[in-house]
């Protein structure tokens, strides 16, 4: 499959490399078609890796994985409108972390809304699926590295088919088992997962361990 | 030990009854010294159960467990100032849930502060320890009822001695094992645990199960 990965940071690199490892072609999108980090990604991953602008990548991919900074996502989507995004599945794994007020970051959208909701409201033709945003990227793509995968991932979105697609082609492909995938409901449920980040950051601070995840014990 | 439990709802009743079962004397505090629910609590729990105003209970107890509605806590503390609260350990297990805008509730304090911080800032002589606010009350007092206790509880507060006291006399007394108690740090870390509530509510909504808890898998 042809997939767009937006963002050249550690998350984009991890997701993109893993998708290539699984046999897909990935175009890494960034503001510039000649971004240096994207060029490194291409060099490292061989012929199945490409690079381009956000719009280029969106046009290339059957779906988009958003690994950009959450606070930049809306403006990036606006910049990418040269490409028709109608009906495109948008896997939003970002968080609206605002570092401008110092550490730890706060959330730029919170409580009465969420980044996923803002994206969905601003781009109603996009099929936003929020997932994977509650953990370190190494675990996103390889859950079995920790406790043989005995921990959980959440899913929020308005479109049932899009969620089924992401479950099958992203989550299960990465190694997530059905019983560890929680479909929380419509896109408003992303408030819950985005608001987990402050606790994630505090657990990380208290334990010094980033390779942890949350599990629902019931 | 003599303990104040503030609040006559299900949480106060559960916490108070369990503390009595453990051999303590509990005064349930409410706005009125003759509150009917507190009277039922006293009738049900026998001679070790008492009732009074919030101030009466605060004067009686060596420490206070706050089981009131989070959004009412600051005004209740103001109303209880007939009692000297200096140095008193205040176990805050409430959440600042605002139901005024419909369901699911939002948080009345969030992101750049937390209820625990507001309490600590407004009543600096109180030793605020935030804990147990991330789960259903049945699990708070009896963690081994679920997965033999293999799930976690968090602790936030500025006073190390107060946290050690609560760990020993509340959490471990209720059955929490050391390895399941996460001291996240100072009172600002309560932002993380209070902001877990929106996710708690969504998991509850998606699964229909309230007797669940979060576990840190690492």
PDB file of N, CA and C in Angstrom, chain A residues 44-110:
ATOM      1  N   UNK A  44      18.013   5.727   4.420  1.00  0.00           N
ATOM      2  CA  UNK A  44      18.049   4.590   5.352  1.00  0.00           C
ATOM      3  C   UNK A  44      17.124   3.454   4.913  1.00  0.00           C
ATOM      4  N   UNK A  45      15.978   3.800   4.337  1.00  0.00           N
ATOM      5  CA  UNK A  45      14.940   2.792   4.082  1.00  0.00           C
ATOM      6  C   UNK A  45      14.868   2.289   2.638  1.00  0.00           C
ATOM      7  N   UNK A  46      15.692   2.834   1.769  1.00  0.00           N
ATOM      8  CA  UNK A  46      15.749   2.287   0.413  1.00  0.00           C
ATOM      9  C   UNK A  46      14.611   2.702  -0.493  1.00  0.00           C
ATOM     10  N   UNK A  47      14.385   1.880  -1.516  1.00  0.00           N
ATOM     11  CA  UNK A  47      13.533   2.307  -2.632  1.00  0.00           C
ATOM     12  C   UNK A  47      12.061   2.454  -2.279  1.00  0.00           C
ATOM     13  N   UNK A  48      11.648   1.876  -1.179  1.00  0.00           N
ATOM     14  CA  UNK A  48      10.230   2.018  -0.806  1.00  0.00           C
ATOM     15  C   UNK A  48       9.953   3.302  -0.030  1.00  0.00           C
ATOM     16  N   UNK A  49      11.002   4.069   0.221  1.00  0.00           N
ATOM     17  CA  UNK A  49      10.841   5.330   0.945  1.00  0.00           C
ATOM     18  C   UNK A  49      10.973   6.504  -0.012  1.00  0.00           C
ATOM     19  N   UNK A  50      10.053   7.453   0.130  1.00  0.00           N
ATOM     20  CA  UNK A  50      10.093   8.656  -0.702  1.00  0.00           C
ATOM     21  C   UNK A  50       9.908   9.869   0.199  1.00  0.00           C
ATOM     22  N   UNK A  51      10.132  11.041  -0.377  1.00  0.00           N
ATOM     23  CA  UNK A  51       9.868  12.242   0.391  1.00  0.00           C
ATOM     24  C   UNK A  51       9.192  13.288  -0.485  1.00  0.00           C
ATOM     25  N   UNK A  52       8.489  14.217   0.171  1.00  0.00           N
ATOM     26  CA  UNK A  52       7.799  15.260  -0.572  1.00  0.00           C
ATOM     27  C   UNK A  52       7.202  16.274   0.387  1.00  0.00           C
ATOM     28  N   UNK A  53       6.441  17.185  -0.159  1.00  0.00           N
ATOM     29  CA  UNK A  53       5.745  18.136   0.720  1.00  0.00           C
ATOM     30  C   UNK A  53       4.584  17.394   1.394  1.00  0.00           C
ATOM     31  N   UNK A  54       3.960  18.055   2.344  1.00  0.00           N
ATOM     32  CA  UNK A  54       2.777  17.449   2.978  1.00  0.00           C
ATOM     33  C   UNK A  54       1.732  17.123   1.912  1.00  0.00           C
ATOM     34  N   UNK A  55       1.542  18.068   0.967  1.00  0.00           N
ATOM     35  CA  UNK A  55       0.546  17.858  -0.087  1.00  0.00           C
ATOM     36  C   UNK A  55       0.960  16.696  -0.997  1.00  0.00           C
ATOM     37  N   UNK A  56       2.240  16.628  -1.350  1.00  0.00           N
ATOM     38  CA  UNK A  56       2.747  15.517  -2.176  1.00  0.00           C
ATOM     39  C   UNK A  56       2.441  14.180  -1.506  1.00  0.00           C
ATOM     40  N   UNK A  57       2.788  14.105  -0.227  1.00  0.00           N
ATOM     41  CA  UNK A  57       2.609  12.850   0.512  1.00  0.00           C
ATOM     42  C   UNK A  57       1.126  12.484   0.589  1.00  0.00           C
ATOM     43  N   UNK A  58       0.289  13.496   0.832  1.00  0.00           N
ATOM     44  CA  UNK A  58      -1.153  13.240   0.922  1.00  0.00           C
ATOM     45  C   UNK A  58      -1.687  12.691  -0.395  1.00  0.00           C
ATOM     46  N   UNK A  59      -1.190  13.233  -1.503  1.00  0.00           N
ATOM     47  CA  UNK A  59      -1.640  12.764  -2.815  1.00  0.00           C
ATOM     48  C   UNK A  59      -1.161  11.337  -3.077  1.00  0.00           C
ATOM     49  N   UNK A  60       0.013  11.002  -2.566  1.00  0.00           N
ATOM     50  CA  UNK A  60       0.627   9.692  -2.760  1.00  0.00           C
ATOM     51  C   UNK A  60      -0.067   8.606  -1.937  1.00  0.00           C
ATOM     52  N   UNK A  61      -0.407   8.948  -0.697  1.00  0.00           N
ATOM     53  CA  UNK A  61      -0.849   7.923   0.251  1.00  0.00           C
ATOM     54  C   UNK A  61      -2.316   7.552   0.152  1.00  0.00           C
ATOM     55  N   UNK A  62      -2.617   6.283   0.356  1.00  0.00           N
ATOM     56  CA  UNK A  62      -4.025   5.870   0.486  1.00  0.00           C
ATOM     57  C   UNK A  62      -4.597   6.406   1.793  1.00  0.00           C
ATOM     58  N   UNK A  63      -3.729   6.546   2.756  1.00  0.00           N
ATOM     59  CA  UNK A  63      -4.125   7.212   4.006  1.00  0.00           C
ATOM     60  C   UNK A  63      -2.930   7.975   4.542  1.00  0.00           C
ATOM     61  N   UNK A  64      -3.193   8.830   5.525  1.00  0.00           N
ATOM     62  CA  UNK A  64      -2.156   9.693   6.104  1.00  0.00           C
ATOM     63  C   UNK A  64      -1.981   9.347   7.577  1.00  0.00           C
ATOM     64  N   UNK A  65      -0.730   9.197   8.000  1.00  0.00           N
ATOM     65  CA  UNK A  65      -0.468   9.075   9.432  1.00  0.00           C
ATOM     66  C   UNK A  65       0.138  10.393   9.895  1.00  0.00           C
ATOM     67  N   UNK A  66      -0.553  11.061  10.812  1.00  0.00           N
ATOM     68  CA  UNK A  66      -0.098  12.366  11.269  1.00  0.00           C
ATOM     69  C   UNK A  66       0.846  12.254  12.454  1.00  0.00           C
ATOM     70  N   UNK A  67       2.150  12.419  12.176  1.00  0.00           N
ATOM     71  CA  UNK A  67       3.186  12.373  13.219  1.00  0.00           C
ATOM     72  C   UNK A  67       3.806  13.746  13.413  1.00  0.00           C
ATOM     73  N   UNK A  68       3.097  14.793  13.011  1.00  0.00           N
ATOM     74  CA  UNK A  68       3.618  16.149  13.224  1.00  0.00           C
ATOM     75  C   UNK A  68       3.323  16.577  14.658  1.00  0.00           C
ATOM     76  N   UNK A  69       3.873  17.735  15.044  1.00  0.00           N
ATOM     77  CA  UNK A  69       3.502  18.286  16.342  1.00  0.00           C
ATOM     78  C   UNK A  69       2.016  18.628  16.316  1.00  0.00           C
ATOM     79  N   UNK A  70       1.306  18.224  17.318  1.00  0.00           N
ATOM     80  CA  UNK A  70      -0.133  18.463  17.343  1.00  0.00           C
ATOM     81  C   UNK A  70      -0.504  19.917  17.130  1.00  0.00           C
ATOM     82  N   UNK A  71       0.234  20.810  17.765  1.00  0.00           N
ATOM     83  CA  UNK A  71      -0.122  22.231  17.670  1.00  0.00           C
ATOM     84  C   UNK A  71       0.072  22.790  16.254  1.00  0.00           C
ATOM     85  N   UNK A  72       0.803  22.077  15.403  1.00  0.00           N
ATOM     86  CA  UNK A  72       1.027  22.537  14.024  1.00  0.00           C
ATOM     87  C   UNK A  72       0.085  21.881  13.026  1.00  0.00           C
ATOM     88  N   UNK A  73      -0.663  20.887  13.467  1.00  0.00           N
ATOM     89  CA  UNK A  73      -1.399  20.040  12.520  1.00  0.00           C
ATOM     90  C   UNK A  73      -2.428  20.798  11.690  1.00  0.00           C
ATOM     91  N   UNK A  74      -3.195  21.686  12.320  1.00  0.00           N
ATOM     92  CA  UNK A  74      -4.242  22.389  11.561  1.00  0.00           C
ATOM     93  C   UNK A  74      -3.643  23.257  10.454  1.00  0.00           C
ATOM     94  N   UNK A  75      -2.556  23.949  10.768  1.00  0.00           N
ATOM     95  CA  UNK A  75      -1.958  24.805   9.733  1.00  0.00           C
ATOM     96  C   UNK A  75      -1.329  23.959   8.625  1.00  0.00           C
ATOM     97  N   UNK A  76      -0.821  22.794   8.977  1.00  0.00           N
ATOM     98  CA  UNK A  76      -0.269  21.895   7.956  1.00  0.00           C
ATOM     99  C   UNK A  76      -1.385  21.390   7.042  1.00  0.00           C
ATOM    100  N   UNK A  77      -2.501  21.022   7.638  1.00  0.00           N
ATOM    101  CA  UNK A  77      -3.637  20.578   6.822  1.00  0.00           C
ATOM    102  C   UNK A  77      -4.080  21.681   5.859  1.00  0.00           C
ATOM    103  N   UNK A  78      -4.094  22.914   6.368  1.00  0.00           N
ATOM    104  CA  UNK A  78      -4.462  24.033   5.477  1.00  0.00           C
ATOM    105  C   UNK A  78      -3.478  24.156   4.319  1.00  0.00           C
ATOM    106  N   UNK A  79      -2.189  23.970   4.643  1.00  0.00           N
ATOM    107  CA  UNK A  79      -1.155  24.110   3.602  1.00  0.00           C
ATOM    108  C   UNK A  79      -1.208  22.982   2.578  1.00  0.00           C
ATOM    109  N   UNK A  80      -1.876  21.894   2.926  1.00  0.00           N
ATOM    110  CA  UNK A  80      -1.870  20.704   2.055  1.00  0.00           C
ATOM    111  C   UNK A  80      -3.105  20.628   1.177  1.00  0.00           C
ATOM    112  N   UNK A  81      -3.903  21.676   1.154  1.00  0.00           N
ATOM    113  CA  UNK A  81      -5.177  21.587   0.451  1.00  0.00           C
ATOM    114  C   UNK A  81      -5.072  21.597  -1.072  1.00  0.00           C
ATOM    115  N   UNK A  82      -3.835  21.732  -1.572  1.00  0.00           N
ATOM    116  CA  UNK A  82      -3.626  21.546  -3.010  1.00  0.00           C
ATOM    117  C   UNK A  82      -4.053  20.117  -3.383  1.00  0.00           C
ATOM    118  N   UNK A  83      -3.968  19.222  -2.410  1.00  0.00           N
ATOM    119  CA  UNK A  83      -4.408  17.841  -2.609  1.00  0.00           C
ATOM    120  C   UNK A  83      -5.836  17.677  -2.095  1.00  0.00           C
ATOM    121  N   UNK A  84      -6.645  17.000  -2.854  1.00  0.00           N
ATOM    122  CA  UNK A  84      -8.022  16.749  -2.417  1.00  0.00           C
ATOM    123  C   UNK A  84      -8.000  15.693  -1.304  1.00  0.00           C
ATOM    124  N   UNK A  85      -8.411  16.102  -0.146  1.00  0.00           N
ATOM    125  CA  UNK A  85      -8.354  15.193   1.004  1.00  0.00           C
ATOM    126  C   UNK A  85      -9.685  14.483   1.267  1.00  0.00           C
ATOM    127  N   UNK A  86     -10.642  14.689   0.388  1.00  0.00           N
ATOM    128  CA  UNK A  86     -11.980  14.125   0.602  1.00  0.00           C
ATOM    129  C   UNK A  86     -11.954  12.606   0.798  1.00  0.00           C
ATOM    130  N   UNK A  87     -12.503  12.177   1.918  1.00  0.00           N
ATOM    131  CA  UNK A  87     -12.620  10.748   2.178  1.00  0.00           C
ATOM    132  C   UNK A  87     -11.342  10.080   2.662  1.00  0.00           C
ATOM    133  N   UNK A  88     -10.275  10.851   2.760  1.00  0.00           N
ATOM    134  CA  UNK A  88      -8.987  10.282   3.175  1.00  0.00           C
ATOM    135  C   UNK A  88      -9.014   9.926   4.670  1.00  0.00           C
ATOM    136  N   UNK A  89      -8.496   8.753   4.991  1.00  0.00           N
ATOM    137  CA  UNK A  89      -8.357   8.385   6.401  1.00  0.00           C
ATOM    138  C   UNK A  89      -7.134   9.100   6.971  1.00  0.00           C
ATOM    139  N   UNK A  90      -7.324   9.761   8.088  1.00  0.00           N
ATOM    140  CA  UNK A  90      -6.270  10.559   8.721  1.00  0.00           C
ATOM    141  C   UNK A  90      -6.009   9.971  10.109  1.00  0.00           C
ATOM    142  N   UNK A  91      -4.938   9.208  10.216  1.00  0.00           N
ATOM    143  CA  UNK A  91      -4.604   8.552  11.475  1.00  0.00           C
ATOM    144  C   UNK A  91      -3.840   9.552  12.335  1.00  0.00           C
ATOM    145  N   UNK A  92      -4.514  10.108  13.309  1.00  0.00           N
ATOM    146  CA  UNK A  92      -3.905  11.174  14.113  1.00  0.00           C
ATOM    147  C   UNK A  92      -3.289  10.593  15.375  1.00  0.00           C
ATOM    148  N   UNK A  93      -1.962  10.521  15.387  1.00  0.00           N
ATOM    149  CA  UNK A  93      -1.286   9.974  16.568  1.00  0.00           C
ATOM    150  C   UNK A  93      -0.551  11.082  17.322  1.00  0.00           C
ATOM    151  N   UNK A  94      -0.877  12.325  16.992  1.00  0.00           N
ATOM    152  CA  UNK A  94      -0.206  13.465  17.624  1.00  0.00           C
ATOM    153  C   UNK A  94      -0.924  13.876  18.907  1.00  0.00           C
ATOM    154  N   UNK A  95      -0.292  14.751  19.654  1.00  0.00           N
ATOM    155  CA  UNK A  95      -0.911  15.315  20.852  1.00  0.00           C
ATOM    156  C   UNK A  95      -0.717  16.828  20.847  1.00  0.00           C
ATOM    157  N   UNK A  96      -1.719  17.568  21.316  1.00  0.00           N
ATOM    158  CA  UNK A  96      -1.632  19.035  21.262  1.00  0.00           C
ATOM    159  C   UNK A  96      -0.781  19.605  22.392  1.00  0.00           C
ATOM    160  N   UNK A  97       0.473  19.187  22.447  1.00  0.00           N
ATOM    161  CA  UNK A  97       1.348  19.612  23.540  1.00  0.00           C
ATOM    162  C   UNK A  97       1.888  21.009  23.283  1.00  0.00           C
ATOM    163  N   UNK A  98       1.707  21.866  24.272  1.00  0.00           N
ATOM    164  CA  UNK A  98       2.150  23.254  24.178  1.00  0.00           C
ATOM    165  C   UNK A  98       3.346  23.445  25.114  1.00  0.00           C
ATOM    166  N   UNK A  99       4.530  23.582  24.517  1.00  0.00           N
ATOM    167  CA  UNK A  99       5.754  23.736  25.311  1.00  0.00           C
ATOM    168  C   UNK A  99       6.077  25.211  25.580  1.00  0.00           C
ATOM    169  N   UNK A 100       5.219  26.110  25.097  1.00  0.00           N
ATOM    170  CA  UNK A 100       5.564  27.538  25.187  1.00  0.00           C
ATOM    171  C   UNK A 100       5.551  28.068  26.616  1.00  0.00           C
ATOM    172  N   UNK A 101       4.856  27.362  27.515  1.00  0.00           N
ATOM    173  CA  UNK A 101       4.793  27.837  28.906  1.00  0.00           C
ATOM    174  C   UNK A 101       5.764  27.065  29.792  1.00  0.00           C
ATOM    175  N   UNK A 102       6.741  26.387  29.187  1.00  0.00           N
ATOM    176  CA  UNK A 102       7.726  25.651  29.977  1.00  0.00           C
ATOM    177  C   UNK A 102       7.333  24.203  30.162  1.00  0.00           C
ATOM    178  N   UNK A 103       8.110  23.507  31.005  1.00  0.00           N
ATOM    179  CA  UNK A 103       7.914  22.077  31.237  1.00  0.00           C
ATOM    180  C   UNK A 103       7.192  21.859  32.563  1.00  0.00           C
ATOM    181  N   UNK A 104       6.399  20.803  32.701  1.00  0.00           N
ATOM    182  CA  UNK A 104       5.937  19.964  31.603  1.00  0.00           C
ATOM    183  C   UNK A 104       4.965  20.719  30.701  1.00  0.00           C
ATOM    184  N   UNK A 105       4.819  20.281  29.460  1.00  0.00           N
ATOM    185  CA  UNK A 105       3.911  20.978  28.564  1.00  0.00           C
ATOM    186  C   UNK A 105       2.462  20.903  29.029  1.00  0.00           C
ATOM    187  N   UNK A 106       1.680  21.885  28.611  1.00  0.00           N
ATOM    188  CA  UNK A 106       0.231  21.817  28.808  1.00  0.00           C
ATOM    189  C   UNK A 106      -0.411  21.396  27.478  1.00  0.00           C
ATOM    190  N   UNK A 107      -1.714  21.300  27.450  1.00  0.00           N
ATOM    191  CA  UNK A 107      -2.414  20.951  26.208  1.00  0.00           C
ATOM    192  C   UNK A 107      -3.034  22.216  25.610  1.00  0.00           C
ATOM    193  N   UNK A 108      -2.870  22.390  24.314  1.00  0.00           N
ATOM    194  CA  UNK A 108      -3.397  23.608  23.675  1.00  0.00           C
ATOM    195  C   UNK A 108      -4.907  23.513  23.421  1.00  0.00           C
ATOM    196  N   UNK A 109      -5.431  22.317  23.373  1.00  0.00           N
ATOM    197  CA  UNK A 109      -6.876  22.081  23.269  1.00  0.00           C
ATOM    198  C   UNK A 109      -7.175  21.039  24.334  1.00  0.00           C
ATOM    199  N   UNK A 110      -8.231  21.232  25.120  1.00  0.00           N
ATOM    200  CA  UNK A 110      -8.413  20.339  26.258  1.00  0.00           C
ATOM    201  C   UNK A 110      -9.817  20.471  26.833  1.00  0.00           C
TER     202      UNK A 110
END
